[in-house]
Amino acid sequence: MSLDSKIPEGPMDQKWTKHKMDSKLINPANKRKYTVIVVGSGLAGGAAAASLAEMGYQVKCFCYQDSPRRAHSIAAQGGINAAKNYQNDGDSVHRLFYDTVKGGDFRAREANVHRLAEVSNAIIDQCTAQGVPFAREYGGLLDNRSFGGAQVSRTFYARGQTGQQLLIGCYQALEKEISKGGVTMYPRTEMMDVVKVNGHAKGIVVRDMITGKVESHAADAVILATGGYGNVFFLSTNAMGCNVTAALRAHKRGAYFANPCYTQIHPTCIPVSGDYQSKLTLMSESLRNDGRIWVPKGKDDAEAIRTGKKSPEDIAEDDRDYYLERKYPSYGNLAPRDVSSRAAKEVCDDGRGVAPTGLGVYLDFKDAIARLGEDVIRARYGNLFQMYEKITGDNPYGTPMQIFPAVHYTMGGLWVDYNLQTTVPGLHCLGEANFSDHGANRLGASALMQGLADGYYVIPSTIAVYLAGEKPGTITTDMDEFKEVEKEVDERMNALVNVKGNRTVDSFHKELGLIMWDNCGMARTEESLKHALKRIPEIRDDFWKNVRVPGKANGINAELEKAARVADFLEFAEVMCYDALERAESCGGHFRLEYQFTEDSPEVKSGSTQPGEALRRDDKFAYVAAWEFKGVGAEPTLHKEELTFDSVHLAIRSYA
Amino acid sequence: MNLTLKVWRQYDIQDDGRLETYDAKDIPIEASFLEMLDIVNERIINDGGEPIHFDHDCREGICGQCSLTVNGIPHSKEQGITVCQLHMRKFKDGETIWIEPFRAKAFPLLRDLMVDRSAFDRIIAAGGFIDVRTGSAQDANNLPVAKTRAEASMDAAACIGCGACVAACKNASAMLFVSAKAAHLNLLPQGAPEKDKRVLGMVRQMDAEGFGNCTNLYECEAVCPKEISVENIARLNRDYAVALAKEAAV
Amino acid sequence: MSLSTCAPCLFWQSSIGKKIVVALTGAFLVVFLAGHLVGNLLIFQSSESFNHYADFLHTMLHGWGIWLFRATMLVALALHIIATVQLTAANRIARPTRYQKDATMVASRSSRLMIWSGLTILVFFVFHILHYTVRVDGDLKQLADFHQNWAMTVAGFQSIPVVLFYILAMGLLCSHLSHGVGSIFQTLGLRTKKSANVINLFSKAYAVVLFFGFISIPVSICFFGLGEKEMNETIQKVEAAAKAGLTSLPDAGDKH
């Protein structure tokens, strides 16, 4: 099957308008005859479910949490971008578009990104009208801040809980539609598989997490908004329940998985403290505005710190290596996420890490406190310092913070065309779960923007493109197609319970996570990826022979839920490694050690970049890698969607 | 560190439920409270038992899903945190820790320490929203909001809907939650047109769900992980009386 | 208009409405207590002013005043009690399974025992009415019949068990008020973050002042012999007058 991205003709800034004009519409009276399933209730799913119901569609919305308000969008701290130009600092739709394409290291689809920038302003209007309490200036107008190294102040925020406030706005809209009968909500219900009828996605099979009952739901179209797959690493900043099941099941039913190797590593997280650790906590990136990042110059000093023989205060100024300031004099400690993460890994690999595990660097506020006073620092970062102290027991006013990069966001996802439809007709995918807008690297405050753009503005318009060709209400759950999938799911659940092995689910998840982190994490090589591809099937076989899932398949069984998700991660991990192996270049969240600039590169000699920077190979890899499932353990088939850059010219990202 | 746990175990709503005792030995002091439970569960599973079930998700204090009562206090006696943000260094070696679910009739127990808080969702559906259709909003800056108002609204909006207020209240009242959700919207000009309808709808649904009544004990405020003020309750009392009077008059 | 849609019914049936009833009736009772105390303290001034005050109460609005007041008081009390008992019953139902390990962060003991302090005060109230208003004790009744309310009050506080019960009841009233007065402000929506401390302080101070104010009377009489001599003289006069078939004391005749 060839990939048709369905990008509309015409100039970049008119594609979206033209597409909406050219698309078929569904008569208002007919909309209620169509049922749409939305899986996931985060910013993308919740916004889609609420908006589609407002338009008149019958919506069924599913989430695994106990309430749609708890989806992990809630954890986003920083803010949401929009091209409002309220600050009069030269921002525009085009600039936001340009920054996003460039920030994505030229691996995103231009037309989608432009649409994202176009609708960004309407999102802010919509959320404000819903009652999202964005920060304001004394005049009563909305405040903005500069975020993630952007040259303009385009980020709207609500203290440190922008994600939670946007999600509550979205959830309230959803509850409004629930009360009006437009949406039926199914919380504590996990999607287990997609059901296809005549090649089209026409429903899903779910497991009721209270009764354990496996049930089918039929619809005229299915939307997946199920988030990212960062938990394939076991440790990430994702919520414990975040999983790849919905996306993987869709993939196994024919949806191509695009760019799974693009994973974003956030540089400022609290380091791992032991093998019992269940998740990693993000510290806001804003800390890097005033904190200085360093490790000791000498390995001996680092060793002494790790073993507790020395404290950071014992290291003389001259013996400290402020490596970001040294390597990137103009950006310094504010170097982009991928760059600073990799630099931290390098110094730790060099034996100069400072946490007891050797995996940590200092983020030091001593100079800032000396310059600005403790009160100013407290006013700026008080709540973050408090959070850090709660978790680590250290007081960052007195001793430097320890930080280390952690998996944070996944840019890859199900391949979708301009209408957000996957390669399975009728199956759509929104938000972090799809691949489309961030390319190889996501900019700060862009995830919330994309989720809401997809949910509020894109899918309500584009779903009609599919539905207009479908006769509504022809599908019922008593069709054989549903019964078959139900049976498969039932058997899978029972199989997990009946392995009755001797290892816990978590032990397998941790083993997989470690393999992925070491071999397909911040830096990858052909060798490490091949090693991972050898190890993953072994762990998977071991899992199915030795996992112990106590209890029964019916009723509440948290271990069974985890086991089903880990089983899917064990299948998904392979396609991720295949993708990383195939992409013989470095770009954004994908760094192959073989492909970096060296002293001898002409670009380094001319001063446009530094040695050690990501070497993108546009001539060979300016495409979206969309993988077709060929069976568990079998190598997936690669399909390429060539990317063209008409509006933004390909250039080397440089932060020197 | 070594601890003794007294954990509420209850298979389902029909089961009677009982406290069971577990030895939690060699717990790393840096672990979080939920990681301590992970370790205990891992051991229970390895010993052939069924793990202790508890709700949790984000483990960074924002999703509101974790819901444990630790030594009689929801989210523990540490102030301004959810139980997932609690760390073992706050306990003493050799201590006995009681772990119970959030208890309230309106939060039916599901299993062990998991409860059903869907009553909160139904209260929101009864009016806790601003009825604005996607696409119909005006420019965000067309309606200025005084900074102090916006801040007060934000203070209330910080609620994460965890239900600790209900669990801590001697009467299992949901007034702090309902009043915070109402205040978040009522304080903003965007929420003004539906204010009376919202207040009446939410309070009536709250009563129908079987929560108790507020007797001004302020336990809710003391345990709230987001430290939401009981000032919101006073505000709701006032708004409700006014809304009811207006409803009767018109 | 059916029962379920009439505005007062809706008000009474809702949790907040019922609490507002409790607050408003409570406010009435709180203000009454202050008035009651001020009047009672006249006992320390002189028997004349106290008896004068008592007679005023019984004769204002041609004797209708006291009954009007009593009726209002009874309605307020009844609403206060019915509402709180109903609310408490609902609160019990709202938590069918208690915590095995119960703990409290900030709620005072007083605030948690409102129903018990309240019900004990109700028992005291009945006793107090029988004691000084209905006057089941014949001796006290006789004193009152002769408009000797000062002497009647002093006579009523000669028994140590009675006085101890009064002190206990006032203690519970103090506890009840220390939470109740502040609660009025919260329930009526008048308490803010900024005024919270002032209101809490006022609430406690009010309760303490009332406690010491009220117990000062029985304690002075019973333990410090306040007015004992004058009381005995009055009793003798009243008995003499009664034997003589009079209905009032001769030297009090200027008014009656």
JSON list of N, CA, C and O in Angstrom, two decimals, chain C residues 171-185:
[
{"chain": "C", "resi": 171, "resn": "GLY", "atom": "N", "xyz": [-20.49, 24.85, 80.95]},
{"chain": "C", "resi": 171, "resn": "GLY", "atom": "CA", "xyz": [-19.24, 24.41, 80.31]},
{"chain": "C", "resi": 171, "resn": "GLY", "atom": "C", "xyz": [-19.53, 23.89, 78.90]},
{"chain": "C", "resi": 171, "resn": "GLY", "atom": "O", "xyz": [-18.85, 24.23, 77.93]},
{"chain": "C", "resi": 172, "resn": "LEU", "atom": "N", "xyz": [-20.57, 23.06, 78.80]},
{"chain": "C", "resi": 172, "resn": "LEU", "atom": "CA", "xyz": [-20.92, 22.53, 77.50]},
{"chain": "C", "resi": 172, "resn": "LEU", "atom": "C", "xyz": [-21.44, 23.63, 76.57]},
{"chain": "C", "resi": 172, "resn": "LEU", "atom": "O", "xyz": [-21.18, 23.61, 75.37]},
{"chain": "C", "resi": 173, "resn": "LEU", "atom": "N", "xyz": [-22.15, 24.57, 77.16]},
{"chain": "C", "resi": 173, "resn": "LEU", "atom": "CA", "xyz": [-22.64, 25.70, 76.35]},
{"chain": "C", "resi": 173, "resn": "LEU", "atom": "C", "xyz": [-21.44, 26.47, 75.78]},
{"chain": "C", "resi": 173, "resn": "LEU", "atom": "O", "xyz": [-21.41, 26.86, 74.62]},
{"chain": "C", "resi": 174, "resn": "CYS", "atom": "N", "xyz": [-20.46, 26.64, 76.64]},
{"chain": "C", "resi": 174, "resn": "CYS", "atom": "CA", "xyz": [-19.24, 27.35, 76.23]},
{"chain": "C", "resi": 174, "resn": "CYS", "atom": "C", "xyz": [-18.59, 26.60, 75.07]},
{"chain": "C", "resi": 174, "resn": "CYS", "atom": "O", "xyz": [-18.22, 27.20, 74.05]},
{"chain": "C", "resi": 175, "resn": "SER", "atom": "N", "xyz": [-18.49, 25.27, 75.22]},
{"chain": "C", "resi": 175, "resn": "SER", "atom": "CA", "xyz": [-17.92, 24.45, 74.15]},
{"chain": "C", "resi": 175, "resn": "SER", "atom": "C", "xyz": [-18.74, 24.61, 72.87]},
{"chain": "C", "resi": 175, "resn": "SER", "atom": "O", "xyz": [-18.21, 24.80, 71.78]},
{"chain": "C", "resi": 176, "resn": "HIS", "atom": "N", "xyz": [-20.06, 24.53, 73.03]},
{"chain": "C", "resi": 176, "resn": "HIS", "atom": "CA", "xyz": [-20.96, 24.62, 71.89]},
{"chain": "C", "resi": 176, "resn": "HIS", "atom": "C", "xyz": [-20.80, 25.96, 71.17]},
{"chain": "C", "resi": 176, "resn": "HIS", "atom": "O", "xyz": [-20.74, 26.02, 69.94]},
{"chain": "C", "resi": 177, "resn": "LEU", "atom": "N", "xyz": [-20.72, 27.01, 71.96]},
{"chain": "C", "resi": 177, "resn": "LEU", "atom": "CA", "xyz": [-20.62, 28.35, 71.38]},
{"chain": "C", "resi": 177, "resn": "LEU", "atom": "C", "xyz": [-19.25, 28.60, 70.73]},
{"chain": "C", "resi": 177, "resn": "LEU", "atom": "O", "xyz": [-19.15, 29.30, 69.74]},
{"chain": "C", "resi": 178, "resn": "SER", "atom": "N", "xyz": [-18.22, 28.03, 71.35]},
{"chain": "C", "resi": 178, "resn": "SER", "atom": "CA", "xyz": [-16.88, 28.31, 70.83]},
{"chain": "C", "resi": 178, "resn": "SER", "atom": "C", "xyz": [-16.78, 27.87, 69.37]},
{"chain": "C", "resi": 178, "resn": "SER", "atom": "O", "xyz": [-16.07, 28.48, 68.57]},
{"chain": "C", "resi": 179, "resn": "HIS", "atom": "N", "xyz": [-17.50, 26.82, 69.01]},
{"chain": "C", "resi": 179, "resn": "HIS", "atom": "CA", "xyz": [-17.54, 26.44, 67.60]},
{"chain": "C", "resi": 179, "resn": "HIS", "atom": "C", "xyz": [-18.72, 27.09, 66.89]},
{"chain": "C", "resi": 179, "resn": "HIS", "atom": "O", "xyz": [-18.61, 27.51, 65.74]},
{"chain": "C", "resi": 180, "resn": "GLY", "atom": "N", "xyz": [-19.84, 27.16, 67.60]},
{"chain": "C", "resi": 180, "resn": "GLY", "atom": "CA", "xyz": [-21.09, 27.59, 66.97]},
{"chain": "C", "resi": 180, "resn": "GLY", "atom": "C", "xyz": [-21.07, 29.03, 66.49]},
{"chain": "C", "resi": 180, "resn": "GLY", "atom": "O", "xyz": [-21.53, 29.33, 65.38]},
{"chain": "C", "resi": 181, "resn": "VAL", "atom": "N", "xyz": [-20.52, 29.92, 67.29]},
{"chain": "C", "resi": 181, "resn": "VAL", "atom": "CA", "xyz": [-20.56, 31.34, 66.92]},
{"chain": "C", "resi": 181, "resn": "VAL", "atom": "C", "xyz": [-19.79, 31.57, 65.62]},
{"chain": "C", "resi": 181, "resn": "VAL", "atom": "O", "xyz": [-20.28, 32.21, 64.69]},
{"chain": "C", "resi": 182, "resn": "GLY", "atom": "N", "xyz": [-18.60, 30.99, 65.53]},
{"chain": "C", "resi": 182, "resn": "GLY", "atom": "CA", "xyz": [-17.81, 31.14, 64.31]},
{"chain": "C", "resi": 182, "resn": "GLY", "atom": "C", "xyz": [-18.49, 30.48, 63.12]},
{"chain": "C", "resi": 182, "resn": "GLY", "atom": "O", "xyz": [-18.43, 30.97, 61.99]},
{"chain": "C", "resi": 183, "resn": "SER", "atom": "N", "xyz": [-19.15, 29.35, 63.39]},
{"chain": "C", "resi": 183, "resn": "SER", "atom": "CA", "xyz": [-19.83, 28.62, 62.33]},
{"chain": "C", "resi": 183, "resn": "SER", "atom": "C", "xyz": [-20.93, 29.44, 61.68]},
{"chain": "C", "resi": 183, "resn": "SER", "atom": "O", "xyz": [-21.22, 29.28, 60.50]},
{"chain": "C", "resi": 184, "resn": "ILE", "atom": "N", "xyz": [-21.57, 30.29, 62.50]},
{"chain": "C", "resi": 184, "resn": "ILE", "atom": "CA", "xyz": [-22.64, 31.12, 61.95]},
{"chain": "C", "resi": 184, "resn": "ILE", "atom": "C", "xyz": [-22.09, 31.94, 60.79]},
{"chain": "C", "resi": 184, "resn": "ILE", "atom": "O", "xyz": [-22.68, 32.00, 59.71]},
{"chain": "C", "resi": 185, "resn": "PHE", "atom": "N", "xyz": [-20.94, 32.54, 61.01]},
{"chain": "C", "resi": 185, "resn": "PHE", "atom": "CA", "xyz": [-20.33, 33.37, 59.96]},
{"chain": "C", "resi": 185, "resn": "PHE", "atom": "C", "xyz": [-20.01, 32.55, 58.72]},
{"chain": "C", "resi": 185, "resn": "PHE", "atom": "O", "xyz": [-20.26, 32.96, 57.59]}
]
